[in-house]
mmCIF file of C-alpha atoms in Angstrom:
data_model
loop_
_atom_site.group_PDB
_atom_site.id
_atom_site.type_symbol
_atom_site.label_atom_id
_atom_site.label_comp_id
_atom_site.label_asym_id
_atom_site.label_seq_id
_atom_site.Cartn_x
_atom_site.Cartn_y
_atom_site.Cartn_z
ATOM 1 C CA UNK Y 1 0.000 0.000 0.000
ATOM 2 C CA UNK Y 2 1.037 3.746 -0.425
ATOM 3 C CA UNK Y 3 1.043 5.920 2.766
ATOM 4 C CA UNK Y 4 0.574 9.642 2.810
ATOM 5 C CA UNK Y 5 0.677 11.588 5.986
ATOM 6 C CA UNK Y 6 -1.144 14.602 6.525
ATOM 7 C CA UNK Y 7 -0.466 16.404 9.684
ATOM 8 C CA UNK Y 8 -2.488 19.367 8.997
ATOM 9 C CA UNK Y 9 -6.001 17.944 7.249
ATOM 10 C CA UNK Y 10 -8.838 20.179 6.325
ATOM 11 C CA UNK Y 11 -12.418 19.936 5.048
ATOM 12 C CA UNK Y 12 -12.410 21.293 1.374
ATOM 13 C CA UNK Y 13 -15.467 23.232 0.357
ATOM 14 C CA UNK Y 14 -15.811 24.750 -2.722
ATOM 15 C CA UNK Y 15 -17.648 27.598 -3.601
ATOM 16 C CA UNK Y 16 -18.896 28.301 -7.415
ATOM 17 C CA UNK Y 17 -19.955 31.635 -8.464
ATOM 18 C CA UNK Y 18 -20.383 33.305 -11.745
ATOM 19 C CA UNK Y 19 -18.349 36.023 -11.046
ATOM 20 C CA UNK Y 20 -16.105 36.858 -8.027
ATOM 21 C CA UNK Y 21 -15.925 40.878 -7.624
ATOM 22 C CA UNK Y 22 -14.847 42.275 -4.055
ATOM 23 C CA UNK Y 23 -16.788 44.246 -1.855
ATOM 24 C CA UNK Y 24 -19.840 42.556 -3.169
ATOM 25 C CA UNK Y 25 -22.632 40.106 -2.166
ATOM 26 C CA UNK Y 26 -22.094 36.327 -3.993
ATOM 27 C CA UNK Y 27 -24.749 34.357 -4.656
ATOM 28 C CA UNK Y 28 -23.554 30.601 -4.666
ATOM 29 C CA UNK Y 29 -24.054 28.528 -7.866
ATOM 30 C CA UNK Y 30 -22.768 24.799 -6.196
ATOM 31 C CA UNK Y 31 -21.140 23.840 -2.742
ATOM 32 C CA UNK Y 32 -19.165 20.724 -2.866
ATOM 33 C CA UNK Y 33 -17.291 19.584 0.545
ATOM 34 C CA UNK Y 34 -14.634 16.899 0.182
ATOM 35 C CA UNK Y 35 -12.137 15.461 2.556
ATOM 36 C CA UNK Y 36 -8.960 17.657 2.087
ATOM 37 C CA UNK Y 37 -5.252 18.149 2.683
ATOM 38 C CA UNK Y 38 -2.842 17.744 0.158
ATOM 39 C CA UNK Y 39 -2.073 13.811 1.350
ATOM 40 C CA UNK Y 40 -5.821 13.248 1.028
ATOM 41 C CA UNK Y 41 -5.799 14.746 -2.623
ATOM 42 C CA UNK Y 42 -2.939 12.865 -3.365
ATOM 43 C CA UNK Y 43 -4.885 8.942 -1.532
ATOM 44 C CA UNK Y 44 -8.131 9.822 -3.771
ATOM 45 C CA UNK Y 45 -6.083 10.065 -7.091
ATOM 46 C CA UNK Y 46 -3.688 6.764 -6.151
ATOM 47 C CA UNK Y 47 -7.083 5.234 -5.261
ATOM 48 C CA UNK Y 48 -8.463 6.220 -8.837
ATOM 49 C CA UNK Y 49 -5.542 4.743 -10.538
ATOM 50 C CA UNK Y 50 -6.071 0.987 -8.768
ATOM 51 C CA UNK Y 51 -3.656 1.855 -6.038
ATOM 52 C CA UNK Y 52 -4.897 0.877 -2.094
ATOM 53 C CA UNK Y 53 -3.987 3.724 -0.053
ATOM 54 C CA UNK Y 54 -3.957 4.691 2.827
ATOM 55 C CA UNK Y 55 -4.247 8.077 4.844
ATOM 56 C CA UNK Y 56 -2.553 9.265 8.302
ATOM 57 C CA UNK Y 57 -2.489 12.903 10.321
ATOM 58 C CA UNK Y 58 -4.618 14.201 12.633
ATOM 59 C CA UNK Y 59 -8.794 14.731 12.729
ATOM 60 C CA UNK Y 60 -10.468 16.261 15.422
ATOM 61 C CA UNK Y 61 -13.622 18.458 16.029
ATOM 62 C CA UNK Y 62 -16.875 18.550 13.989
ATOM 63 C CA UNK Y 63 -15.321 19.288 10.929
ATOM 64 C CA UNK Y 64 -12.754 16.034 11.761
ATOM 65 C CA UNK Y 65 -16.029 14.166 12.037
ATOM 66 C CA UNK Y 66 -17.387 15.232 8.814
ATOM 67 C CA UNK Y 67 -14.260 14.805 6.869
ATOM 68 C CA UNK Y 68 -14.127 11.070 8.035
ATOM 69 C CA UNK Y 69 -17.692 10.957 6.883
ATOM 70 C CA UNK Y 70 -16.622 11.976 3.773
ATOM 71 C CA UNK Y 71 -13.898 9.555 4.030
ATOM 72 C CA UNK Y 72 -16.150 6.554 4.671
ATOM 73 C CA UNK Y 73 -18.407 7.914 1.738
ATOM 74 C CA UNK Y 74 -15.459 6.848 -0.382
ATOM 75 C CA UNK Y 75 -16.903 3.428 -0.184
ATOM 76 C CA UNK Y 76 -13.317 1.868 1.077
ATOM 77 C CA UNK Y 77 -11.113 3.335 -1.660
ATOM 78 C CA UNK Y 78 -8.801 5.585 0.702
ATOM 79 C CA UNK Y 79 -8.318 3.522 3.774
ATOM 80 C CA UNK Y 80 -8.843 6.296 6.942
ATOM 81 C CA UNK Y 81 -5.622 5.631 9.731
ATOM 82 C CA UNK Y 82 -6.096 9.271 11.088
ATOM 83 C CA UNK Y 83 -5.363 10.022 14.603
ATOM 84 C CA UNK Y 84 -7.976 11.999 16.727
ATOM 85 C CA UNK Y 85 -6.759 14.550 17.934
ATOM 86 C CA UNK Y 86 -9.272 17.043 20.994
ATOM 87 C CA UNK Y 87 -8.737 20.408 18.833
ATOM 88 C CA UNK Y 88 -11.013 20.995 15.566
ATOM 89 C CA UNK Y 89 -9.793 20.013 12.062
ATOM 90 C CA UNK Y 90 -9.711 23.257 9.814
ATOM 91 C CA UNK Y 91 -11.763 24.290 6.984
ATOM 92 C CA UNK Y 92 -10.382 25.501 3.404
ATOM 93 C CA UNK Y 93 -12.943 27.774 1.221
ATOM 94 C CA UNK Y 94 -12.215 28.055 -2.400
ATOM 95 C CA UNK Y 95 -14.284 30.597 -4.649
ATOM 96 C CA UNK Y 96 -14.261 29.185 -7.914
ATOM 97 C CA UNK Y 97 -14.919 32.586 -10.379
ATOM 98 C CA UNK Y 98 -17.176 30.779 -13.628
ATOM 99 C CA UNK Y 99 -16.080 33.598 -15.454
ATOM 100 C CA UNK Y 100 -12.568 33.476 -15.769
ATOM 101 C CA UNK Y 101 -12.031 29.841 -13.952
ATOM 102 C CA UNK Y 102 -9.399 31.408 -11.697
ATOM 103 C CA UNK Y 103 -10.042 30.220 -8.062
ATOM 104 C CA UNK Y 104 -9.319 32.318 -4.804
ATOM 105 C CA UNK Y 105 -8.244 30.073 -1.829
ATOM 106 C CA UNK Y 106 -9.094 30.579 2.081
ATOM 107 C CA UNK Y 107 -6.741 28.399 4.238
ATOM 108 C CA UNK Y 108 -7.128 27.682 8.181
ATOM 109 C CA UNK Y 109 -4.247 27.682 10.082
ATOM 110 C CA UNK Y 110 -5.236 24.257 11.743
ATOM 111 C CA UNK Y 111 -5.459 22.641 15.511
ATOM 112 C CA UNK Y 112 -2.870 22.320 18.122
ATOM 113 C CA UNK Y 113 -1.594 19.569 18.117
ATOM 114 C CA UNK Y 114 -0.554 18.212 22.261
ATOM 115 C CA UNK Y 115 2.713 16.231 23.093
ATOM 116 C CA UNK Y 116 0.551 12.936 23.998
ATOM 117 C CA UNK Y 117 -1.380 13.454 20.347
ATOM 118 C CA UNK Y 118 2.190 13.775 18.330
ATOM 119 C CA UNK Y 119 3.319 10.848 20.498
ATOM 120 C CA UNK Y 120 0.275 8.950 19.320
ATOM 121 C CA UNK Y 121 1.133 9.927 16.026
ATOM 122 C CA UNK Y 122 4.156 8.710 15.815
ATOM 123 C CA UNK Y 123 3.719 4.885 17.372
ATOM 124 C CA UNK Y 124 0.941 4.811 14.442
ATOM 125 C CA UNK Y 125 3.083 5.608 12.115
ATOM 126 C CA UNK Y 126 5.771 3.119 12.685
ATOM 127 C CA UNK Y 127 3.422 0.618 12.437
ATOM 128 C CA UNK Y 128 2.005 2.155 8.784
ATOM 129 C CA UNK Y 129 5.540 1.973 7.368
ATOM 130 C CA UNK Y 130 5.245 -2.143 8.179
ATOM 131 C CA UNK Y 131 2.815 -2.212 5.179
ATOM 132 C CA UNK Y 132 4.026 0.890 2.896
ATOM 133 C CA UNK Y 133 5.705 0.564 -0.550
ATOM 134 C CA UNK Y 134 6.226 4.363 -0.261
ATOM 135 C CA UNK Y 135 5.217 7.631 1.443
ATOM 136 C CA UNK Y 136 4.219 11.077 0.804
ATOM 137 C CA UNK Y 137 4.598 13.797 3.463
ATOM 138 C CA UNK Y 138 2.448 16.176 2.189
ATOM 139 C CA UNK Y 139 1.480 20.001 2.888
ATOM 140 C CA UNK Y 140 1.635 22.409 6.328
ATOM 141 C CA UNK Y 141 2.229 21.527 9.949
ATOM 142 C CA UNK Y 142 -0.343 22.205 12.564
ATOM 143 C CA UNK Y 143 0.642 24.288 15.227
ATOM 144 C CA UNK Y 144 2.195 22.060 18.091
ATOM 145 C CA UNK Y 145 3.860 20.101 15.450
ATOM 146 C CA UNK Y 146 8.080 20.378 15.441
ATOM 147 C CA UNK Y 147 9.675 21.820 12.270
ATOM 148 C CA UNK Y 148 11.754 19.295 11.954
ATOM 149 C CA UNK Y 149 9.172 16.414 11.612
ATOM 150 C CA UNK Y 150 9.510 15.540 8.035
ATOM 151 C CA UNK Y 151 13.025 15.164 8.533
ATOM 152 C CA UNK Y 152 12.319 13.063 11.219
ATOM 153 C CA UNK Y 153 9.795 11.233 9.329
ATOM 154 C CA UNK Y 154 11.663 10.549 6.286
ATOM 155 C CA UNK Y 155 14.566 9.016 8.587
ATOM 156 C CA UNK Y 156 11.633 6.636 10.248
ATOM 157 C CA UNK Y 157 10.426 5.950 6.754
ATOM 158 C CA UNK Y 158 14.070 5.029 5.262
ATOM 159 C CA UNK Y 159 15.118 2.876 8.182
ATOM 160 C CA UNK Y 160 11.905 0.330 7.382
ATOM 161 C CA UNK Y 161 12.848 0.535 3.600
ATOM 162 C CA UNK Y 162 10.583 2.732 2.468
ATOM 163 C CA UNK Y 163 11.118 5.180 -0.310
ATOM 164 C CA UNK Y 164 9.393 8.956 -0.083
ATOM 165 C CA UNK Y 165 8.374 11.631 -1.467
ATOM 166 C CA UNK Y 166 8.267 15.174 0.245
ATOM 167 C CA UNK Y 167 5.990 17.853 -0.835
ATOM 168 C CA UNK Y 168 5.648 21.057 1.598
ATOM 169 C CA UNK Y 169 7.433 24.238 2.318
ATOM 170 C CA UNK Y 170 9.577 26.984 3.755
ATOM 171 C CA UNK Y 171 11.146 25.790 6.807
ATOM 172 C CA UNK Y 172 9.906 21.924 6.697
ATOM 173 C CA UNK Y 173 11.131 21.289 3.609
ATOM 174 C CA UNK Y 174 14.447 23.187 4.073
ATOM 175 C CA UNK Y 175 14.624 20.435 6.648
ATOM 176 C CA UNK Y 176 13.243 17.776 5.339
ATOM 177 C CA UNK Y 177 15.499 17.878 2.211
ATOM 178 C CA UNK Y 178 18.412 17.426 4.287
ATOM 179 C CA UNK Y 179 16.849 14.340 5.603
ATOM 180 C CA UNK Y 180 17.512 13.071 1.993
ATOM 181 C CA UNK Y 181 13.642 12.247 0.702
ATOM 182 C CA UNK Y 182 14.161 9.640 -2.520
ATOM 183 C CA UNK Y 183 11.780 12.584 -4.232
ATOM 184 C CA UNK Y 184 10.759 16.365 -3.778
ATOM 185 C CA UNK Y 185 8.057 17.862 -4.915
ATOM 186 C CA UNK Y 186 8.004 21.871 -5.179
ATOM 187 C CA UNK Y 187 6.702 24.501 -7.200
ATOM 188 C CA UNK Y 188 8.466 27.100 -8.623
ATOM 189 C CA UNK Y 189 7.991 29.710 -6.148
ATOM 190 C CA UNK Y 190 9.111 27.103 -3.408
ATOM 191 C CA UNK Y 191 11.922 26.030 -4.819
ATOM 192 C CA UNK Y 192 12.918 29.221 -5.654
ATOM 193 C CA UNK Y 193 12.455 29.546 -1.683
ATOM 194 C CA UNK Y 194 14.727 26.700 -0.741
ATOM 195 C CA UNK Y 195 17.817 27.858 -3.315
ATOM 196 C CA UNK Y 196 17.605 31.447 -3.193
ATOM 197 C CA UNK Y 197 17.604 30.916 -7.410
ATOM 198 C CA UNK Y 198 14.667 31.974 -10.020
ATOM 199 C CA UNK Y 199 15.769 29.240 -12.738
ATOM 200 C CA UNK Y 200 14.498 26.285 -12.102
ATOM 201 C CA UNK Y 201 17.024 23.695 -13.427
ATOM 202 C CA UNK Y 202 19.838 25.724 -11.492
ATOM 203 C CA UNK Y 203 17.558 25.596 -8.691
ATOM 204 C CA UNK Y 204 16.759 21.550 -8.651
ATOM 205 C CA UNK Y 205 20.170 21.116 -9.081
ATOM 206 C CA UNK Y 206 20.458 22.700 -6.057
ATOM 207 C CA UNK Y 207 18.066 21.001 -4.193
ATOM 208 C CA UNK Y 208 19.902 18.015 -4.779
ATOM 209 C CA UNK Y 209 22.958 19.147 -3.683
ATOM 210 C CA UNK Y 210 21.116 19.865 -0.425
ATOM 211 C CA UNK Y 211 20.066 16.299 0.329
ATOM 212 C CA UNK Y 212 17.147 15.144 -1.961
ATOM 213 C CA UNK Y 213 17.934 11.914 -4.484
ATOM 214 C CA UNK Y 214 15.384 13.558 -6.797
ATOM 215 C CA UNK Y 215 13.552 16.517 -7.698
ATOM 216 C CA UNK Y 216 10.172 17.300 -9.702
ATOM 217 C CA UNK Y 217 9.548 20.494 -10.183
ATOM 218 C CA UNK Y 218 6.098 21.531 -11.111
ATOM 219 C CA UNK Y 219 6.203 24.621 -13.109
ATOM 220 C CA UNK Y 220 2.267 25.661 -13.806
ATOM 221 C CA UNK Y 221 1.355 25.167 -17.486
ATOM 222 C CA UNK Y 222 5.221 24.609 -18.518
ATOM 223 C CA UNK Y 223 4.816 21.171 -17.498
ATOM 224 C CA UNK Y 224 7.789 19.584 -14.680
ATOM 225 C CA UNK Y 225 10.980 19.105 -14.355
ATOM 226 C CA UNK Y 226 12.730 16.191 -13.411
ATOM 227 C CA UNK Y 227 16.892 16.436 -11.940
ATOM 228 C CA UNK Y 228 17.382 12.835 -11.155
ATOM 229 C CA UNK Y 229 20.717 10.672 -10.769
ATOM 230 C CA UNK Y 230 19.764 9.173 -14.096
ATOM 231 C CA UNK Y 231 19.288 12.008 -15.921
ATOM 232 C CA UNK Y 232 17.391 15.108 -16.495
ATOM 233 C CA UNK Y 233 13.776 15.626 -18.098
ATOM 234 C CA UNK Y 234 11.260 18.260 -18.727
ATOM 235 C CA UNK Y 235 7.648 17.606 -19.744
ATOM 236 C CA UNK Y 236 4.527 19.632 -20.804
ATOM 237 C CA UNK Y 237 1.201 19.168 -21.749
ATOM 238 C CA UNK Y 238 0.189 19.901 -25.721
ATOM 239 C CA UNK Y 239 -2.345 22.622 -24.761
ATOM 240 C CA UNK Y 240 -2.943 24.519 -22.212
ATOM 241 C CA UNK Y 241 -6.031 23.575 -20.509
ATOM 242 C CA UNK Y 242 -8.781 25.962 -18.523
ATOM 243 C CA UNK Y 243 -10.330 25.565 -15.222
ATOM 244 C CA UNK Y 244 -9.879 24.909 -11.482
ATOM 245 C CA UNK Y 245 -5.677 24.387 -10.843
ATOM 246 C CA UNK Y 246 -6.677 23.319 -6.909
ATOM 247 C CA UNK Y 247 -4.965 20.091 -6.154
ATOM 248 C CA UNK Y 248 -3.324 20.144 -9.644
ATOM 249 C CA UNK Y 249 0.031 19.965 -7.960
ATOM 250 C CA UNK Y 250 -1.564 16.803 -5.453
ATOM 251 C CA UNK Y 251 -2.285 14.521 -8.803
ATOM 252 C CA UNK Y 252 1.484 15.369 -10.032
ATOM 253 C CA UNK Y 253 2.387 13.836 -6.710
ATOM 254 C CA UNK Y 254 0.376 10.653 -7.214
ATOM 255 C CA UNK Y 255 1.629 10.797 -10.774
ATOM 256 C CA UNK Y 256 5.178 10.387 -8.845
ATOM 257 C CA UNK Y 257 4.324 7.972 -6.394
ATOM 258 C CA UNK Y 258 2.326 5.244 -8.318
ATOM 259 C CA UNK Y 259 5.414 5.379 -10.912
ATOM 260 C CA UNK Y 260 7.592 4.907 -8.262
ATOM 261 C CA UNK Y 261 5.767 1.822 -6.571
ATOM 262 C CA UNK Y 262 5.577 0.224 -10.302
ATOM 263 C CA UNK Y 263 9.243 0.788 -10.929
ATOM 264 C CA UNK Y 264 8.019 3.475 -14.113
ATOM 265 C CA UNK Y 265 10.992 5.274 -15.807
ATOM 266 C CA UNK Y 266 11.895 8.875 -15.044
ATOM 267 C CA UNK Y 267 10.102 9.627 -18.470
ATOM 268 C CA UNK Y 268 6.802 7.889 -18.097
ATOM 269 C CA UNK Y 269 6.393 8.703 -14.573
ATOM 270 C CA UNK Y 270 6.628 12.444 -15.454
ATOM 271 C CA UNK Y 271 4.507 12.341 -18.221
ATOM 272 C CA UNK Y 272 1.522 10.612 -15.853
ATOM 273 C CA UNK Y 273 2.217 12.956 -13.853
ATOM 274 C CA UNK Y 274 1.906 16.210 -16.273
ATOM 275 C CA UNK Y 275 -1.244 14.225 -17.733
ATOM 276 C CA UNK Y 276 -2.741 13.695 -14.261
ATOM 277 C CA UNK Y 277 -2.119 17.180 -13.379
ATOM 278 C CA UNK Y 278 -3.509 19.017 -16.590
ATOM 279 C CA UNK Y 279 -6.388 16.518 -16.084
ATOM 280 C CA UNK Y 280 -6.852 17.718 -12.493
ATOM 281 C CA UNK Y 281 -7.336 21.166 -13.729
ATOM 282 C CA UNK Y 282 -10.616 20.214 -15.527
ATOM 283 C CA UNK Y 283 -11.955 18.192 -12.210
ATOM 284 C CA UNK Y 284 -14.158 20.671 -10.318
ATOM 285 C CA UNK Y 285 -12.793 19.998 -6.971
ATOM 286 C CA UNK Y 286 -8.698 18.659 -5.748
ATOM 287 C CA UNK Y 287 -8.101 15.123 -5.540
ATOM 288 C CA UNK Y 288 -10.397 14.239 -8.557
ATOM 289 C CA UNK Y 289 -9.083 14.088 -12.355
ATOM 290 C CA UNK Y 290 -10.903 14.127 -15.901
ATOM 291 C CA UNK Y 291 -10.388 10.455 -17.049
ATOM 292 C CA UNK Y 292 -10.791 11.387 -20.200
ATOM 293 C CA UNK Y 293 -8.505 13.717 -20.667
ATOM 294 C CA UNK Y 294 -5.952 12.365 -18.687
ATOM 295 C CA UNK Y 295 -6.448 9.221 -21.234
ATOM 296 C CA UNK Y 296 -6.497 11.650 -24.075
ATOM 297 C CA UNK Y 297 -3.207 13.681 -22.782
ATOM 298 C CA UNK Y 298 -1.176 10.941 -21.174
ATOM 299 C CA UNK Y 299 0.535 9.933 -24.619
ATOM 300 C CA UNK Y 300 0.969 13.530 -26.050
ATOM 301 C CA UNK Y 301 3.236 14.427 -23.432
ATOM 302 C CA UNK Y 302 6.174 15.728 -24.726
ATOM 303 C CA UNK Y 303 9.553 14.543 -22.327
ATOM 304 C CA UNK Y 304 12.980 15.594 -23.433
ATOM 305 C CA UNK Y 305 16.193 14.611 -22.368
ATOM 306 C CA UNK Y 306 18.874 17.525 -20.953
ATOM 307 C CA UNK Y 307 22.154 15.863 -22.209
ATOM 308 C CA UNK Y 308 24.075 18.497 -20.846
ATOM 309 C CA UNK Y 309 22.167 18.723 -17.670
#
């Protein structure tokens, strides 16, 4: 099974309007409420692909009751491990605009997390990683929560055997990098964070300087970037494609991950995971892709080789 860890979950709703204008009163078109956290985004799309995953952090609250509702709605796909936690899972509002199809993002800060919860956390973990083929640390760390943890975590996860994959920011993944994660994840802006540099490939090879075995660089509607020990790749969808980029970034990860597990090539796991990712876009809430387009895109991905990279 697949493991992703999401410290700092969150019930997703999603607001769609026909046109998002400030200092004005919205009337709603569709609310849809999903089980969110980047983790979570990423366990829906490895459950879409055939993949049995599996899904740990912390849920507490009513809205940690209502996101494990959601959860158990799933009908078994994602397989809930959370750890309950007495302070209240937060919310995240998105405002989809139909006009334009750009979407405007409202992110809690999350619960605080106690010293028995974390320790709780922890012994539940170690027994995850008996099962796991791989891992994905994925997003922000409640308050309560050390900075160091995913470099902790990866440690915990390469000691069993168990490859990961790293995908947060700022301080954590400064950290966590120099834990040596077998992949990271950023964008452009945060890896731009990490290195201190604005180009990208400069910038990877940076990152891998500073600990990680790999790096995939998601860079918006240019596609990803893969610096690897075996080589170097870009990749980038034929078109770009219109619509809601939420949770774009979480099917790139799953993209990652199931090519890992299935011992995929640099190249085709980048191009699933460009395909997933563009596909994403057109789902109208994170963790869910188009099939269809995905289908349609996943062998029109063009992935070059850097020689001189």
């Amino acid at each position: 099974m697949i493991l992703t860890v999401t410290l700092n979950t969150a019930l997703d709703i999603t607001y769609q309007v026909p046109r998002l204008r400030a200092h004005t009163t919205h009337r709603v078109t569709e609310v849809t409420e999903r089980p969110g956290g980047k983790g979570l985004n990423v366990a829906r799309v490895l459950a879409a692909l055939g993949h049995r995953a599996v899904v740990t952090g912390f849920a507490g609250g009513m809205t940690g009751t209502v996101l494990r509702e959601r959860l158990a709605e799933l009908g078994g796909a994602v397989t809930d491990a959370l750890v309950p936690i007495a302070g209240t899972t937060r919310r995240t509002v998105g405002v989809v605009d139909a006009d334009s199809g750009d979407t405007t993002q409202l992110n809690e800060p999350g619960p605080i997390v106690t010293t028995p919860e974390w320790a709780a956390f922890l012994g539940a973990y170690a027994e995850l990683l008996r099962e796991a083929s791989a891992v994905a640390l994925c997003g922000s760390l409640p308050p309560g929560v050390p900075v160091g943890t995913y470099a902790r975590l990866i440690r915990e996860a390469r000691a069993a055997g168990v490859p990961t994959l790293l995908d947060t920011s700022g301080e954590p993944l400064r950290r966590g990098v120099a834990a040596r994660p077998d992949i990271v994840k950023p964008n452009a802006h945060e890896l731009a964070g990490l290195t201190g540099s604005t180009e990208p490939l400069r910038a990877a090879r940076d990152a891998r300087r500073r600990g990680a075995h790999a790096v995939a660089a998601s860079l918006g509607a240019d596609g990803m970037l893969a610096v690897t020990a075996e080589g170097t790749w870009r990749a980038a969808p034929p078109r770009r494609l219109a619509g809601n980029p939420t949770g774009a970034g979480d099917s790139a990860v799953a993209g990652l991950l199931s090519g890992l597990v299935e011992g995929a090539p640099w190249p085709d796991r980048l191009a699933r995971a460009v395909a997933l990712s563009a596909a994403a876009v057109r789902a109208p809430v994170a963790g869910e892709f188009d099939r269809g387009t995905y289908e349609e895109l996943l062998g029109r991905i063009e992935v070059t080789e850097d020689p001189a990279a």
